[in-house]
Short mmCIF file of C-alpha atoms in Angstrom, two decimals:
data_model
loop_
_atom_site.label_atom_id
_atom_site.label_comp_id
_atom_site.label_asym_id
_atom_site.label_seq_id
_atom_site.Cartn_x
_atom_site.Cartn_y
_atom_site.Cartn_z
CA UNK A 1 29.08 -86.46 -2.58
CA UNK A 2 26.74 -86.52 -5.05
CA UNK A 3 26.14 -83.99 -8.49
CA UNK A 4 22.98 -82.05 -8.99
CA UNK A 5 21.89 -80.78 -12.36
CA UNK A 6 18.36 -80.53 -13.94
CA UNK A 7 17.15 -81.04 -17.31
CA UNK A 8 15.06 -78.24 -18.63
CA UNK A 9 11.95 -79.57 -20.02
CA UNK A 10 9.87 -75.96 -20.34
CA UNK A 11 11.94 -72.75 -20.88
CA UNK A 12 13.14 -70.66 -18.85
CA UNK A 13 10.68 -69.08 -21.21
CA UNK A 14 10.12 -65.22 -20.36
CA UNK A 15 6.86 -63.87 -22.24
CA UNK A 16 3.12 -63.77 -21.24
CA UNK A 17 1.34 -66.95 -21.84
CA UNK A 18 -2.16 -67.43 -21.72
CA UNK A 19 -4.18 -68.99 -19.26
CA UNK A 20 -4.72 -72.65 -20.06
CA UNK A 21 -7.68 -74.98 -18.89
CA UNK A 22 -5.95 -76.28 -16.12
CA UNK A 23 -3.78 -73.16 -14.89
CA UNK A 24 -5.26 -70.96 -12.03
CA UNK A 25 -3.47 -67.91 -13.94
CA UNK A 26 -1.72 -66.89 -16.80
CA UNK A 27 1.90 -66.60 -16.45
CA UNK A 28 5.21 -64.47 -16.82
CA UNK A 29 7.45 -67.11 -16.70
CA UNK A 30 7.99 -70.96 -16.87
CA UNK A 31 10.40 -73.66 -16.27
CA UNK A 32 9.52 -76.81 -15.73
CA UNK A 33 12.50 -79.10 -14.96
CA UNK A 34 13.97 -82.93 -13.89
CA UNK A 35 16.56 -83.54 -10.93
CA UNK A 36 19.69 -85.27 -12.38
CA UNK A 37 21.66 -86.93 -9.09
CA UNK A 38 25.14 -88.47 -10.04
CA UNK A 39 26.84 -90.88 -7.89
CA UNK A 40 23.62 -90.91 -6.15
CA UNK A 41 22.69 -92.54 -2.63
CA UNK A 42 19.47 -92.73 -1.27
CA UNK A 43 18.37 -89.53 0.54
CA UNK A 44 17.04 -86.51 -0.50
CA UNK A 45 17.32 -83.33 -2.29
CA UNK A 46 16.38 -80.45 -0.75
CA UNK A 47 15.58 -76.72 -2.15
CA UNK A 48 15.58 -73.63 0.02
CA UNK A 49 13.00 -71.20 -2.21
CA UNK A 50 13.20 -67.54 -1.98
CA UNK A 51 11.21 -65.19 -4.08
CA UNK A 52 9.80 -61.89 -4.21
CA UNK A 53 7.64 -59.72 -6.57
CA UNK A 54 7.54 -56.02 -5.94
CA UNK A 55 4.37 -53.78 -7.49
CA UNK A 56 3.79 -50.42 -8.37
CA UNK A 57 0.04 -50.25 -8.50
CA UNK A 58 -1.40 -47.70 -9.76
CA UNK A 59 -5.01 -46.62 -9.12
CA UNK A 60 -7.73 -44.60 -11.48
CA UNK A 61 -8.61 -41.85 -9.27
CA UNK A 62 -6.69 -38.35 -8.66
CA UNK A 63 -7.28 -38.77 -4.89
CA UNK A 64 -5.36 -42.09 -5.20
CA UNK A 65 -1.55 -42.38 -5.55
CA UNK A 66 0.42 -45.26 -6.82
CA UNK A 67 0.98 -48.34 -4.11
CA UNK A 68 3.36 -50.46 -3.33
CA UNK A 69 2.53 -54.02 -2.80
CA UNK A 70 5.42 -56.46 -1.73
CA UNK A 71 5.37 -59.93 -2.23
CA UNK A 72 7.82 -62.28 -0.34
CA UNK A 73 7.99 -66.43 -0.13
CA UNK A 74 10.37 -68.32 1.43
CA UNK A 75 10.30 -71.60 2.05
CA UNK A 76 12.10 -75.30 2.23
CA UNK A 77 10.86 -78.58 -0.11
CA UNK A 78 12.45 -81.87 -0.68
CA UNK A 79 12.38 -84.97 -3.18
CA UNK A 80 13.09 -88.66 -2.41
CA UNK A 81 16.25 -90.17 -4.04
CA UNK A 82 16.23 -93.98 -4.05
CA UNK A 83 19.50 -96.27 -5.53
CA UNK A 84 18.08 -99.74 -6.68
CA UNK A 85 20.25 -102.32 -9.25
CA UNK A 86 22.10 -98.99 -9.89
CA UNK A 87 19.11 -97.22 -10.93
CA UNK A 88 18.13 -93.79 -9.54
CA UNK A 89 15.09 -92.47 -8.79
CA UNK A 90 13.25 -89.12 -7.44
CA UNK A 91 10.05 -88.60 -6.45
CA UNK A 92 7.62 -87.21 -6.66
CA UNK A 93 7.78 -86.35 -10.15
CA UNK A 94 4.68 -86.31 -13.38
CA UNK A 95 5.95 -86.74 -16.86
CA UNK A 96 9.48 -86.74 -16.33
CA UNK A 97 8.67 -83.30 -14.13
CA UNK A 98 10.31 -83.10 -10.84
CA UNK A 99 9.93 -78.75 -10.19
CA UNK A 100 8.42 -76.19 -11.63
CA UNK A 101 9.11 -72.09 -11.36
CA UNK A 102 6.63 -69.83 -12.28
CA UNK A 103 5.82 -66.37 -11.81
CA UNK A 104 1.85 -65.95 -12.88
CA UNK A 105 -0.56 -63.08 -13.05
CA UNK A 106 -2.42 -63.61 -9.80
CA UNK A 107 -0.47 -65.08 -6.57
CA UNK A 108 -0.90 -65.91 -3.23
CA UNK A 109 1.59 -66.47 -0.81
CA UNK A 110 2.41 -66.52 3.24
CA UNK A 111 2.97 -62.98 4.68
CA UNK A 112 5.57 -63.52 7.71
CA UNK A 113 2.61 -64.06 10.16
CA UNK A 114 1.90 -66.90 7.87
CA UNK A 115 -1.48 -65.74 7.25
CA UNK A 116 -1.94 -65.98 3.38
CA UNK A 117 -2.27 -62.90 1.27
CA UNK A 118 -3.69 -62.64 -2.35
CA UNK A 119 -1.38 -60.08 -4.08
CA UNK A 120 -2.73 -57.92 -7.24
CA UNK A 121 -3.16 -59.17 -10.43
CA UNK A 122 -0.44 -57.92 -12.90
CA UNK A 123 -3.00 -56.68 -15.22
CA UNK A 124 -2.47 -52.95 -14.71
CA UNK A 125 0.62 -53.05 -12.87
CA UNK A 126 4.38 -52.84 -13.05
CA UNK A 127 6.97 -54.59 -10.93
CA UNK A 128 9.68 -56.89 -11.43
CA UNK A 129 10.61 -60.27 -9.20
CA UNK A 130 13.38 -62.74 -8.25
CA UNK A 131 13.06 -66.43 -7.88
CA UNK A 132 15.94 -68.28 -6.65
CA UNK A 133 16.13 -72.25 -5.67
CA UNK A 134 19.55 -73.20 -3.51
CA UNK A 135 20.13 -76.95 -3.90
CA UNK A 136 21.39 -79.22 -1.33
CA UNK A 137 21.58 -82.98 -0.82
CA UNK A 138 20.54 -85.05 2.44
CA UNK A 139 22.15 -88.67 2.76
CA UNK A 140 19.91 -91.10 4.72
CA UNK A 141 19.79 -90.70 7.31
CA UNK A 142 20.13 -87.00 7.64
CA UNK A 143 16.63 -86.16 6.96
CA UNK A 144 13.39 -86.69 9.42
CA UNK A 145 10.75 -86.44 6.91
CA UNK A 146 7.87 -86.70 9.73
CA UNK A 147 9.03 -82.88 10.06
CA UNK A 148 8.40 -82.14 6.10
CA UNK A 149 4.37 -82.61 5.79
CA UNK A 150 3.44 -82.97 2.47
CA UNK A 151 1.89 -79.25 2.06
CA UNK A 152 3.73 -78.11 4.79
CA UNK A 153 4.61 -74.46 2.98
CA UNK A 154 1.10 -73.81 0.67
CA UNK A 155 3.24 -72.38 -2.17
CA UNK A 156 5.21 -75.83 -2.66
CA UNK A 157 1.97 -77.94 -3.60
CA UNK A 158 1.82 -81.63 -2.31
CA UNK A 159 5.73 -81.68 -1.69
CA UNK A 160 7.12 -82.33 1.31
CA UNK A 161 7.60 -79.00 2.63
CA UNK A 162 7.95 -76.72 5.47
CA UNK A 163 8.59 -72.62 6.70
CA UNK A 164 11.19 -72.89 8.94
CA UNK A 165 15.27 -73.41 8.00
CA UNK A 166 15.90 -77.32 9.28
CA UNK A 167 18.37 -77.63 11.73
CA UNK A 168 19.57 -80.54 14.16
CA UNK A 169 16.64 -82.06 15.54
CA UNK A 170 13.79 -80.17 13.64
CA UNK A 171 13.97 -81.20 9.96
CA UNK A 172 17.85 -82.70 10.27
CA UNK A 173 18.52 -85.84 12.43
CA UNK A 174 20.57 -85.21 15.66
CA UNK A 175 23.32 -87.11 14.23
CA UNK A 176 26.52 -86.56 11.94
CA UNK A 177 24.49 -86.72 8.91
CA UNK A 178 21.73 -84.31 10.23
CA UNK A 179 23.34 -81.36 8.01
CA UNK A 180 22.63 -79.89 5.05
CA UNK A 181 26.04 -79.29 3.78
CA UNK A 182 27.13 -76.76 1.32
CA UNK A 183 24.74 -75.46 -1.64
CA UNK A 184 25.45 -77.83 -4.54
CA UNK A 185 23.28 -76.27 -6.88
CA UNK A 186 21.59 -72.90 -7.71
CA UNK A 187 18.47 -71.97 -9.90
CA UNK A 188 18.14 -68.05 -10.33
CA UNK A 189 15.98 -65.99 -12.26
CA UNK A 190 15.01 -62.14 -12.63
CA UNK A 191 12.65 -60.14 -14.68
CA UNK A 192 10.27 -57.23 -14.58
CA UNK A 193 6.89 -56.46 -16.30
CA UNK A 194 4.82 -53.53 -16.90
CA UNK A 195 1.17 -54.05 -17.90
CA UNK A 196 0.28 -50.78 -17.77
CA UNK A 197 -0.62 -49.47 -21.14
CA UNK A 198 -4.36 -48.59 -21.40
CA UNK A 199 -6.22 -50.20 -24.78
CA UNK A 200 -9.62 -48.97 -24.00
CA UNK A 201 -11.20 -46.94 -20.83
CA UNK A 202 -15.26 -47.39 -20.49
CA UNK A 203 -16.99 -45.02 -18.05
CA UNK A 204 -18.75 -46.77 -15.61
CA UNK A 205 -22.04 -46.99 -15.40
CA UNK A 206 -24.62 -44.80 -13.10
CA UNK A 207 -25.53 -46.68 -11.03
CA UNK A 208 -22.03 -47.93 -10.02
CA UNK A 209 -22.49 -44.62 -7.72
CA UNK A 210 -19.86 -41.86 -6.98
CA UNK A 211 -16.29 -42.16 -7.63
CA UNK A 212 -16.59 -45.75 -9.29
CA UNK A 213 -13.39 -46.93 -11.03
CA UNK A 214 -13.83 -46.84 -15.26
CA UNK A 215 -13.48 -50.39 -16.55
CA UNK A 216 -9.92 -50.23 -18.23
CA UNK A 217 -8.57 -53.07 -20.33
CA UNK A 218 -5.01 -53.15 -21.05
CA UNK A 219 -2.37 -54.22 -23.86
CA UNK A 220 -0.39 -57.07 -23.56
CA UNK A 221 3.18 -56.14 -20.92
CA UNK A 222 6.15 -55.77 -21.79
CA UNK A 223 8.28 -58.00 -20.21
CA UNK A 224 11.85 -58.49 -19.98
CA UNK A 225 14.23 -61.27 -18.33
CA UNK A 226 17.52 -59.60 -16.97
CA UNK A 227 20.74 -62.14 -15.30
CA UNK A 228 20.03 -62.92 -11.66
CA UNK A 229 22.07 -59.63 -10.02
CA UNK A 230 25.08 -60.82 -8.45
CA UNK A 231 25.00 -60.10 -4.38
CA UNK A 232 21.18 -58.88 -4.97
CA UNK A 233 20.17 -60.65 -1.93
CA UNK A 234 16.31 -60.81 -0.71
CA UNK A 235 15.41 -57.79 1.16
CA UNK A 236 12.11 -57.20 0.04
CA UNK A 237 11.38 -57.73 3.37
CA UNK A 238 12.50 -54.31 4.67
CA UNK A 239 10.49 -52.64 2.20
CA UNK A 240 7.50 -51.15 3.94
CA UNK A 241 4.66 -49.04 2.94
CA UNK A 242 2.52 -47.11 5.25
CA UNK A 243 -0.58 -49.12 4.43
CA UNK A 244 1.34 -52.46 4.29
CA UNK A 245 0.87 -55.39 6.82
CA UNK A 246 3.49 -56.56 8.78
CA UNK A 247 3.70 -59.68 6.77
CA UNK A 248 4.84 -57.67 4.27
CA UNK A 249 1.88 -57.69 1.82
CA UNK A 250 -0.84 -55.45 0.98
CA UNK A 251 -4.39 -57.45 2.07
CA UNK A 252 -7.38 -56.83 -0.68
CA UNK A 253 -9.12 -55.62 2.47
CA UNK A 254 -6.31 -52.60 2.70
CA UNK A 255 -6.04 -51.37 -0.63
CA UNK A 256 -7.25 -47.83 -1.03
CA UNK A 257 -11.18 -48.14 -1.65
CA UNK A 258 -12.76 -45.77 -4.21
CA UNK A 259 -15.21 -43.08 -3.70
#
């Protein structure tokens, strides 16, 4: 069987970073990493992602009370693993970059419905989140990649990727290798953030009308990185608010409206 490790080539770096050219957001957290496969065959690895970011959100107005806003992802990606003249290799990967985690300012992400939701911006917010990546390995030829689209689950990018668990005959061949095994490898992180200290509040201006929301900008979080908690588990699912969708996020369209 073979042995999964990564090489950490960006963090896990907990702090606020600012947004660069190319980045749709600023981010909490980063790390960028490279598969290691020992006593590799060809195949594939696979990574069961589960994440969640919970929000306290809290609005401007005294007729408004703080919000919840619950943020869940879970999905399935996978890499190529080819042997050749006992070399190994996994795609995709850019600059020696096969995965990265990151937890950024402004996210969107499936609700269970799969519709996609755009979740707050941290600016102004507090919360905390989990990221977790379980590890497997798939020898050829366990794996029916016609049943990973590339895409397949919007939050893993141009992987190979899809929603649903695979099992025998969706995702898994219908034959003694069609299995994923046991978990050979685990990636978990934890942390929390609260942006909510005010640097300056501007009045809005007249003709904004009524009730308009001040413009408020805010000092940078404080953010902290805490051990994943042991036997957590992902239940952010059963968290409900009474405004919240059933996909378990707040839609823009929902949030309390001002005035």
């Amino acid at each position: 069987m073979p042995i999964i490790t990564v090489t950490n080539h960006v963090g896990p770096t907990y702090a606020l970073e600012p947004r660069a050219p190319t980045a749709a957001s600023a981010t909490l957290f980063r790390n960028f990493i490279q598969w290691n496969v020992v006593n590799a065959v060809d195949g594939y690895v696979v990574q069961h992602i589960q994440r969640n970011e919970k929000y306290w959100v809290q609005r401007h107005f005294p007729r408004h009370q703080t919000y919840q806003a619950v943020s869940v992802d879970d999905y399935w990606e996978c890499w190529r693993v080819t042997v050749a003249a006992g070399v190994t290799t996994i795609t995709p990967a850019r600059d020696l970059i096969n995965d990265k985690f990151t937890v950024v300012t402004v996210m969107d992400a499936p609700g269970a419905d799969g519709t996609v939701g755009r979740f707050p911006d941290k600016t102004g917010t507090r919360g905390r989140w989990k990221l977790r990546g379980l590890v497997y390995f798939v020898a050829d030829p366990g794996l029916v990649i016609a049943d990973w689209p590339a895409g397949g689950a919007p939050s893993a990018g141009l992987l190979h990727s899809r929603l649903l668990p695979p099992i025998q005959g969706n995702g898994l061949a219908r034959n003694r290798q069609g299995r994923l095994g046991g978990v050979l490898f685990r990636r978990e992180f934890a942390g929390s953030w609260d942006w909510t200290t005010e640097d300056q509040r501007i009045a809005p201006r007249a003709d904004d009308g009524v009730g308009a929301p001040p413009l408020v900008t805010y000092r940078d979080p404080v953010v902290s990185a805490r051990n994943f908690p042991a036997l957590a588990g992902f239940r952010s699912r059963n968290i409900r608010t009474a405004d919240e969708a059933a996909g378990g996020w707040l839609p823009i369209a929902r949030r309390p409206a001002h005035g």
